[in-house]
mmCIF file of C-alpha atoms in Angstrom:
data_model
loop_
_atom_site.group_PDB
_atom_site.id
_atom_site.type_symbol
_atom_site.label_atom_id
_atom_site.label_comp_id
_atom_site.label_asym_id
_atom_site.label_seq_id
_atom_site.Cartn_x
_atom_site.Cartn_y
_atom_site.Cartn_z
ATOM 1 C CA MET A 215 15.435 -3.713 -25.292
ATOM 2 C CA PHE A 216 12.452 -3.868 -22.917
ATOM 3 C CA TRP A 217 12.990 -7.513 -21.940
ATOM 4 C CA SER A 218 16.733 -7.075 -21.454
ATOM 5 C CA LEU A 219 16.166 -4.121 -19.141
ATOM 6 C CA ALA A 220 13.382 -5.966 -17.305
ATOM 7 C CA LEU A 221 15.742 -8.890 -16.635
ATOM 8 C CA LEU A 222 18.542 -6.575 -15.541
ATOM 9 C CA ALA A 223 16.111 -4.718 -13.255
ATOM 10 C CA TYR A 224 15.056 -7.999 -11.651
ATOM 11 C CA LEU A 225 18.686 -9.028 -11.135
ATOM 12 C CA LEU A 226 19.511 -5.625 -9.631
ATOM 13 C CA GLY A 227 16.424 -5.816 -7.431
ATOM 14 C CA SER A 228 17.591 -9.233 -6.230
ATOM 15 C CA LEU A 229 20.574 -7.624 -4.497
ATOM 16 C CA SER A 230 19.362 -7.457 -0.906
ATOM 17 C CA PHE A 231 21.175 -4.652 0.844
ATOM 18 C CA ALA A 232 19.832 -5.783 4.222
ATOM 19 C CA ILE A 233 21.314 -9.247 3.822
ATOM 20 C CA VAL A 234 24.603 -8.119 2.287
ATOM 21 C CA LEU A 235 25.170 -5.359 4.848
ATOM 22 C CA SER A 236 24.309 -7.752 7.682
ATOM 23 C CA GLN A 237 26.818 -10.297 6.414
ATOM 24 C CA LEU A 238 29.554 -7.700 5.856
ATOM 25 C CA ASN A 239 29.084 -6.247 9.333
ATOM 26 C CA GLY A 240 28.679 -9.468 11.295
ATOM 27 C CA ARG A 241 25.036 -8.770 12.069
ATOM 28 C CA PRO A 242 22.245 -11.344 12.260
ATOM 29 C CA ASP A 243 20.448 -12.397 9.073
ATOM 30 C CA PRO A 244 17.329 -10.205 8.864
ATOM 31 C CA ARG A 245 15.381 -13.016 7.178
ATOM 32 C CA VAL A 246 15.480 -15.129 10.344
ATOM 33 C CA ASN A 247 15.764 -12.470 13.062
ATOM 34 C CA GLY A 248 13.553 -9.619 14.204
ATOM 35 C CA SER A 249 10.500 -9.433 11.953
ATOM 36 C CA GLY A 250 12.081 -11.790 9.410
ATOM 37 C CA ASN A 251 11.972 -9.083 6.744
ATOM 38 C CA ALA A 252 15.018 -8.133 4.672
ATOM 39 C CA GLY A 253 14.337 -4.398 4.705
ATOM 40 C CA ALA A 254 15.332 -1.134 6.331
ATOM 41 C CA THR A 255 12.826 -1.279 9.196
ATOM 42 C CA ASN A 256 14.071 -4.645 10.403
ATOM 43 C CA MET A 257 17.658 -3.487 9.915
ATOM 44 C CA LEU A 258 16.928 -0.593 12.255
ATOM 45 C CA ARG A 259 15.827 -3.087 14.888
ATOM 46 C CA LEU A 260 18.705 -5.512 14.325
ATOM 47 C CA ALA A 261 21.697 -3.460 13.253
ATOM 48 C CA GLY A 262 21.081 0.173 14.125
ATOM 49 C CA ARG A 263 20.458 3.423 12.332
ATOM 50 C CA LYS A 264 23.544 3.520 10.088
ATOM 51 C CA LEU A 265 22.953 0.145 8.431
ATOM 52 C CA ALA A 266 19.213 0.830 8.235
ATOM 53 C CA ILE A 267 19.851 4.089 6.354
ATOM 54 C CA LEU A 268 22.320 2.362 4.008
ATOM 55 C CA THR A 269 19.731 -0.374 3.378
ATOM 56 C CA LEU A 270 17.034 2.204 2.707
ATOM 57 C CA LEU A 271 19.223 4.139 0.256
ATOM 58 C CA GLY A 272 20.361 0.984 -1.522
ATOM 59 C CA ASP A 273 16.812 -0.313 -1.873
ATOM 60 C CA LEU A 274 15.574 3.081 -3.060
ATOM 61 C CA CYS A 275 18.325 3.326 -5.693
ATOM 62 C CA LYS A 276 17.690 -0.143 -7.076
ATOM 63 C CA GLY A 277 14.101 0.919 -7.802
ATOM 64 C CA LEU A 278 15.125 4.268 -9.275
ATOM 65 C CA ALA A 279 18.064 3.211 -11.476
ATOM 66 C CA PRO A 280 16.168 0.880 -13.858
ATOM 67 C CA VAL A 281 13.496 3.541 -14.469
ATOM 68 C CA LEU A 282 16.120 6.155 -15.282
ATOM 69 C CA ILE A 283 17.976 3.777 -17.588
ATOM 70 C CA ALA A 284 14.737 2.867 -19.389
ATOM 71 C CA ARG A 285 13.985 6.566 -19.827
ATOM 72 C CA GLN A 286 17.509 7.221 -21.105
ATOM 73 C CA VAL A 287 17.152 4.593 -23.838
ATOM 74 C CA GLY A 288 13.847 6.112 -24.940
ATOM 75 C CA LEU A 289 11.234 3.737 -23.541
ATOM 76 C CA ASP A 290 7.812 5.214 -22.774
ATOM 77 C CA LEU A 291 6.509 5.819 -19.259
ATOM 78 C CA GLN A 292 4.522 2.595 -19.059
ATOM 79 C CA ALA A 293 7.569 0.534 -20.083
ATOM 80 C CA GLN A 294 9.693 2.432 -17.551
ATOM 81 C CA THR A 295 7.192 1.608 -14.817
ATOM 82 C CA TRP A 296 7.031 -2.092 -15.743
ATOM 83 C CA ILE A 297 10.828 -2.235 -15.709
ATOM 84 C CA GLY A 298 10.904 -0.576 -12.291
ATOM 85 C CA LEU A 299 8.336 -3.114 -11.134
ATOM 86 C CA CYS A 300 10.770 -5.874 -12.149
ATOM 87 C CA ALA A 301 13.279 -4.396 -9.682
ATOM 88 C CA VAL A 302 10.606 -4.534 -6.969
ATOM 89 C CA LEU A 303 9.905 -8.173 -7.882
ATOM 90 C CA GLY A 304 13.619 -8.855 -7.492
ATOM 91 C CA HIS A 305 13.511 -7.304 -4.042
ATOM 92 C CA LEU A 306 10.450 -9.344 -3.052
ATOM 93 C CA TYR A 307 11.722 -12.605 -4.541
ATOM 94 C CA PRO A 308 15.519 -12.294 -4.894
ATOM 95 C CA LEU A 309 17.217 -14.841 -7.096
ATOM 96 C CA TYR A 310 20.410 -14.682 -5.028
ATOM 97 C CA PHE A 311 18.760 -15.322 -1.658
ATOM 98 C CA ARG A 312 16.419 -18.268 -2.265
ATOM 99 C CA PHE A 313 13.557 -15.944 -3.259
ATOM 100 C CA LYS A 314 13.112 -14.687 0.330
ATOM 101 C CA GLY A 315 13.298 -10.911 0.255
ATOM 102 C CA GLY A 316 11.780 -7.810 1.749
ATOM 103 C CA LYS A 317 8.421 -6.135 1.359
ATOM 104 C CA GLY A 318 9.391 -3.757 -1.430
ATOM 105 C CA VAL A 319 8.383 -0.409 0.055
ATOM 106 C CA ALA A 320 11.713 1.414 -0.367
ATOM 107 C CA THR A 321 12.335 -0.103 -3.801
ATOM 108 C CA ALA A 322 8.811 0.950 -4.821
ATOM 109 C CA ALA A 323 9.546 4.463 -3.572
ATOM 110 C CA GLY A 324 12.601 4.539 -5.836
ATOM 111 C CA LEU A 325 10.499 3.373 -8.779
ATOM 112 C CA LEU A 326 7.951 6.125 -8.083
ATOM 113 C CA LEU A 327 10.683 8.712 -7.713
ATOM 114 C CA GLY A 328 11.764 7.906 -11.259
ATOM 115 C CA VAL A 329 8.270 7.639 -12.748
ATOM 116 C CA TYR A 330 6.534 10.607 -11.118
ATOM 117 C CA PRO A 331 8.339 12.327 -8.208
ATOM 118 C CA PRO A 332 5.191 13.982 -6.746
ATOM 119 C CA ALA A 333 3.676 10.509 -6.223
ATOM 120 C CA ALA A 334 6.836 9.356 -4.466
ATOM 121 C CA LEU A 335 6.889 12.464 -2.288
ATOM 122 C CA LEU A 336 3.204 12.036 -1.403
ATOM 123 C CA ALA A 337 3.821 8.408 -0.429
ATOM 124 C CA MET A 338 6.904 9.338 1.621
ATOM 125 C CA VAL A 339 5.101 12.133 3.476
ATOM 126 C CA VAL A 340 2.065 9.953 4.230
ATOM 127 C CA TRP A 341 4.315 7.057 5.267
ATOM 128 C CA SER A 342 6.352 9.318 7.575
ATOM 129 C CA LEU A 343 3.298 10.961 9.112
ATOM 130 C CA THR A 344 1.574 7.614 9.680
ATOM 131 C CA LEU A 345 4.722 6.144 11.214
ATOM 132 C CA TYR A 346 5.062 9.186 13.488
ATOM 133 C CA LEU A 347 1.443 8.957 14.635
ATOM 134 C CA THR A 348 1.141 5.169 14.966
ATOM 135 C CA ARG A 349 4.773 3.988 15.372
ATOM 136 C CA THR A 350 3.882 1.137 12.992
ATOM 137 C CA SER A 351 5.884 0.827 9.779
ATOM 138 C CA SER A 352 3.627 -1.752 8.140
ATOM 139 C CA LEU A 353 0.520 0.364 8.684
ATOM 140 C CA ALA A 354 2.359 3.346 7.213
ATOM 141 C CA ALA A 355 3.183 1.331 4.071
ATOM 142 C CA LEU A 356 -0.352 -0.031 3.772
ATOM 143 C CA ILE A 357 -1.823 3.477 3.933
ATOM 144 C CA ALA A 358 0.748 5.297 1.792
ATOM 145 C CA THR A 359 1.054 2.872 -1.117
ATOM 146 C CA PRO A 360 -2.558 2.907 -2.400
ATOM 147 C CA LEU A 361 -2.679 6.720 -2.158
ATOM 148 C CA ILE A 362 -0.414 7.014 -5.184
ATOM 149 C CA LEU A 363 -2.993 5.477 -7.509
ATOM 150 C CA PRO A 364 -5.441 8.407 -7.764
ATOM 151 C CA LEU A 365 -2.557 10.826 -8.322
ATOM 152 C CA LEU A 366 -1.090 8.643 -11.065
ATOM 153 C CA ALA A 367 -4.531 8.144 -12.633
ATOM 154 C CA TRP A 368 -4.881 11.908 -12.842
ATOM 155 C CA ARG A 369 -1.349 12.958 -13.828
ATOM 156 C CA GLU A 370 0.393 9.900 -15.346
ATOM 157 C CA PRO A 371 -2.275 7.409 -16.443
ATOM 158 C CA ASP A 372 0.238 5.399 -18.495
ATOM 159 C CA ALA A 373 1.872 4.335 -15.225
ATOM 160 C CA LEU A 374 -1.407 3.343 -13.557
ATOM 161 C CA LEU A 375 -1.595 -0.349 -14.509
ATOM 162 C CA PRO A 376 1.925 -1.298 -13.373
ATOM 163 C CA ALA A 377 1.491 0.926 -10.286
ATOM 164 C CA THR A 378 -1.715 -0.950 -9.448
ATOM 165 C CA VAL A 379 0.155 -4.255 -9.735
ATOM 166 C CA LEU A 380 2.840 -2.744 -7.501
ATOM 167 C CA THR A 381 0.238 -1.779 -4.890
ATOM 168 C CA VAL A 382 -1.308 -5.250 -4.917
ATOM 169 C CA LEU A 383 2.130 -6.850 -4.475
ATOM 170 C CA ILE A 384 3.002 -4.624 -1.531
ATOM 171 C CA VAL A 385 -0.331 -5.265 0.178
ATOM 172 C CA TRP A 386 0.116 -9.006 -0.491
ATOM 173 C CA ARG A 387 3.589 -8.959 1.080
ATOM 174 C CA HIS A 388 2.080 -7.266 4.139
ATOM 175 C CA ARG A 389 -0.718 -9.822 4.580
ATOM 176 C CA ARG A 390 0.789 -11.192 7.820
ATOM 177 C CA ASN A 391 1.149 -7.630 9.105
ATOM 178 C CA LEU A 392 -2.537 -7.043 8.325
ATOM 179 C CA ARG A 393 -3.490 -10.080 10.422
ATOM 180 C CA ASP A 394 -1.243 -8.853 13.234
ATOM 181 C CA LEU A 395 -2.691 -5.329 13.003
ATOM 182 C CA PHE A 396 -6.247 -6.623 13.311
ATOM 183 C CA SER A 397 -5.338 -8.909 16.216
ATOM 184 C CA GLY A 398 -3.320 -6.213 18.026
ATOM 185 C CA ARG A 399 -0.002 -8.107 17.776
ATOM 186 C CA GLU A 400 1.790 -5.908 15.234
ATOM 187 C CA ARG A 401 5.239 -4.595 16.257
ATOM 188 C CA HIS A 402 5.558 -0.891 17.018
ATOM 189 C CA PHE A 403 8.564 1.396 17.293
#
Protein backbone atom coordinates (compact mmCIF):
# COMPACT_ATOMS: atom_id res chain seq x y z
CA MET A 1 0.00 0.00 0.00
CA PHE A 2 2.82 2.41 0.89
CA TRP A 3 4.54 2.19 -2.50
CA SER A 4 1.28 2.53 -4.43
CA LEU A 5 0.37 5.67 -2.50
CA ALA A 6 3.91 7.04 -2.87
CA LEU A 7 3.70 6.62 -6.66
CA LEU A 8 0.24 8.18 -6.78
CA ALA A 9 1.47 11.08 -4.63
CA TYR A 10 4.36 11.68 -7.01
CA LEU A 11 2.03 11.60 -10.02
CA LEU A 12 -0.37 14.01 -8.30
CA GLY A 13 2.53 16.26 -7.33
CA SER A 14 3.63 16.28 -10.97
CA LEU A 15 0.50 18.21 -11.93
CA SER A 16 1.83 21.75 -12.14
CA PHE A 17 -1.01 24.15 -11.52
CA ALA A 18 1.13 27.10 -12.60
CA ILE A 19 1.81 25.57 -16.00
CA VAL A 20 -1.71 24.23 -16.56
CA LEU A 21 -3.41 27.46 -15.49
CA SER A 22 -1.02 29.48 -17.66
CA GLN A 23 -1.80 27.33 -20.68
CA LEU A 24 -5.56 27.41 -20.08
CA ASN A 25 -5.57 31.19 -19.70
CA GLY A 26 -3.20 32.10 -22.51
CA ARG A 27 -0.51 33.29 -20.12
CA PRO A 28 3.24 32.88 -20.57
CA ASP A 29 4.92 29.65 -19.44
CA PRO A 30 6.22 30.34 -15.92
CA ARG A 31 9.19 28.01 -16.49
CA VAL A 32 10.67 30.37 -19.09
CA ASN A 33 9.28 33.74 -17.98
CA GLY A 34 9.63 35.84 -14.86
CA SER A 35 11.76 33.97 -12.33
CA GLY A 36 11.48 30.73 -14.31
CA ASN A 37 9.73 29.03 -11.40
CA ALA A 38 6.45 27.14 -11.80
CA GLY A 39 4.92 28.36 -8.55
CA ALA A 40 2.47 30.83 -7.07
CA THR A 41 4.95 33.68 -6.58
CA ASN A 42 5.96 33.72 -10.23
CA MET A 43 2.31 33.36 -11.24
CA LEU A 44 1.57 36.51 -9.27
CA ARG A 45 4.19 38.33 -11.32
CA LEU A 46 3.13 36.86 -14.66
CA ALA A 47 -0.61 36.26 -14.48
CA GLY A 48 -2.03 38.24 -11.58
CA ARG A 49 -3.56 37.57 -8.20
CA LYS A 50 -6.41 35.26 -9.24
CA LEU A 51 -4.24 32.70 -11.02
CA ALA A 52 -1.58 32.98 -8.31
CA ILE A 53 -4.16 32.14 -5.62
CA LEU A 54 -5.50 29.22 -7.68
CA THR A 55 -1.92 27.96 -8.13
CA LEU A 56 -1.23 28.29 -4.42
CA LEU A 57 -4.41 26.40 -3.47
CA GLY A 58 -3.79 23.68 -6.04
CA ASP A 59 -0.20 23.19 -4.91
CA LEU A 60 -1.23 23.18 -1.25
CA CYS A 61 -3.94 20.57 -1.87
CA LYS A 62 -1.64 18.24 -3.78
CA GLY A 63 0.62 18.12 -0.71
CA LEU A 64 -2.28 17.67 1.71
CA ALA A 65 -4.36 15.06 -0.14
CA PRO A 66 -1.79 12.21 -0.17
CA VAL A 67 -1.17 12.62 3.57
CA LEU A 68 -4.88 12.47 4.33
CA ILE A 69 -5.35 9.43 2.10
CA ALA A 70 -2.40 7.66 3.76
CA ARG A 71 -3.91 8.42 7.17
CA GLN A 72 -7.32 7.17 6.03
CA VAL A 73 -5.88 3.80 5.00
CA GLY A 74 -4.16 3.44 8.37
CA LEU A 75 -0.52 4.22 7.62
CA ASP A 76 1.55 5.63 10.49
CA LEU A 77 2.70 9.25 10.68
CA GLN A 78 6.16 8.59 9.27
CA ALA A 79 4.70 6.78 6.25
CA GLN A 80 2.20 9.62 5.77
CA THR A 81 5.04 12.13 5.77
CA TRP A 82 7.13 10.14 3.28
CA ILE A 83 4.11 9.87 1.00
CA GLY A 84 3.53 13.61 1.25
CA LEU A 85 7.20 14.12 0.42
CA CYS A 86 6.62 12.14 -2.80
CA ALA A 87 4.04 14.77 -3.80
CA VAL A 88 6.64 17.48 -3.16
CA LEU A 89 9.14 15.55 -5.30
CA GLY A 90 6.52 15.46 -8.06
CA HIS A 91 6.16 19.22 -7.79
CA LEU A 92 9.93 19.75 -7.91
CA TYR A 93 10.54 17.25 -10.71
CA PRO A 94 7.21 16.75 -12.53
CA LEU A 95 6.98 13.77 -14.83
CA TYR A 96 4.52 15.56 -17.12
CA PHE A 97 6.64 18.68 -17.64
CA ARG A 98 10.14 17.37 -18.40
CA PHE A 99 11.06 17.33 -14.70
CA LYS A 100 11.15 21.15 -14.51
CA GLY A 101 8.88 22.22 -11.69
CA GLY A 102 8.56 24.69 -8.87
CA LYS A 103 10.33 25.06 -5.55
CA GLY A 104 7.87 23.06 -3.47
CA VAL A 105 7.00 25.57 -0.75
CA ALA A 106 3.20 25.49 -1.12
CA THR A 107 3.12 21.73 -1.65
CA ALA A 108 5.29 21.32 1.46
CA ALA A 109 2.87 23.53 3.39
CA GLY A 110 0.05 21.19 2.36
CA LEU A 111 2.07 18.18 3.51
CA LEU A 112 2.70 19.86 6.88
CA LEU A 113 -0.94 20.81 7.21
CA GLY A 114 -1.80 17.12 6.99
CA VAL A 115 1.03 15.87 9.21
CA TYR A 116 0.99 18.44 12.01
CA PRO A 117 -1.10 21.60 11.47
CA PRO A 118 0.73 23.71 14.11
CA ALA A 119 3.98 23.25 12.15
CA ALA A 120 2.25 24.35 8.96
CA LEU A 121 0.72 27.37 10.69
CA LEU A 122 4.09 28.33 12.21
CA ALA A 123 5.74 28.11 8.78
CA MET A 124 2.94 30.13 7.15
CA VAL A 125 3.07 32.86 9.80
CA VAL A 126 6.87 33.12 9.63
CA TRP A 127 6.78 33.07 5.82
CA SER A 128 4.12 35.81 5.73
CA LEU A 129 5.89 37.98 8.29
CA THR A 130 9.25 37.62 6.53
CA LEU A 131 7.68 38.41 3.17
CA TYR A 132 5.97 41.48 4.66
CA LEU A 133 9.20 42.75 6.22
CA THR A 134 11.61 41.93 3.37
CA ARG A 135 9.35 41.70 0.28
CA THR A 136 11.39 38.63 -0.72
CA SER A 137 9.53 35.35 -1.17
CA SER A 138 12.63 33.16 -1.40
CA LEU A 139 14.05 34.53 1.84
CA ALA A 140 10.70 33.92 3.51
CA ALA A 141 10.77 30.27 2.40
CA LEU A 142 14.39 29.81 3.45
CA ILE A 143 13.65 31.13 6.94
CA ALA A 144 10.27 29.48 7.49
CA THR A 145 11.02 25.95 6.29
CA PRO A 146 13.81 24.99 8.74
CA LEU A 147 11.80 26.39 11.68
CA ILE A 148 9.41 23.45 11.49
CA LEU A 149 12.10 20.95 12.44
CA PRO A 150 12.44 21.77 16.16
CA LEU A 151 8.65 21.78 16.55
CA LEU A 152 8.34 18.41 14.82
CA ALA A 153 11.25 17.00 16.85
CA TRP A 154 9.40 17.98 20.01
CA ARG A 155 5.80 17.12 19.09
CA GLU A 156 5.90 14.63 16.18
CA PRO A 157 9.35 13.00 16.09
CA ASP A 158 8.17 10.27 13.71
CA ALA A 159 7.82 12.94 11.02
CA LEU A 160 11.27 14.45 11.64
CA LEU A 161 13.37 12.43 9.18
CA PRO A 162 11.16 12.98 6.11
CA ALA A 163 10.64 16.62 7.18
CA THR A 164 14.42 17.06 7.32
CA VAL A 165 14.71 15.65 3.80
CA LEU A 166 11.93 18.05 2.79
CA THR A 167 13.84 21.01 4.26
CA VAL A 168 17.05 20.03 2.47
CA LEU A 169 15.18 19.72 -0.84
CA ILE A 170 13.58 23.14 -0.47
CA VAL A 171 16.87 24.79 0.44
CA TRP A 172 18.52 22.99 -2.50
CA ARG A 173 15.84 24.26 -4.90
CA HIS A 174 16.50 27.78 -3.62
CA ARG A 175 20.28 27.61 -4.12
CA ARG A 176 20.20 30.17 -6.97
CA ASN A 177 18.07 32.45 -4.80
CA LEU A 178 20.66 32.14 -2.02
CA ARG A 179 23.40 33.27 -4.42
CA ASP A 180 21.21 36.16 -5.57
CA LEU A 181 20.40 37.12 -1.96
CA PHE A 182 24.07 37.26 -1.02
CA SER A 183 24.96 39.26 -4.14
CA GLY A 184 22.01 41.66 -3.73
CA ARG A 185 20.33 40.62 -7.01
CA GLU A 186 17.32 38.76 -5.60
CA ARG A 187 13.88 39.89 -6.85
CA HIS A 188 11.64 41.72 -4.40
CA PHE A 189 7.92 42.48 -4.43
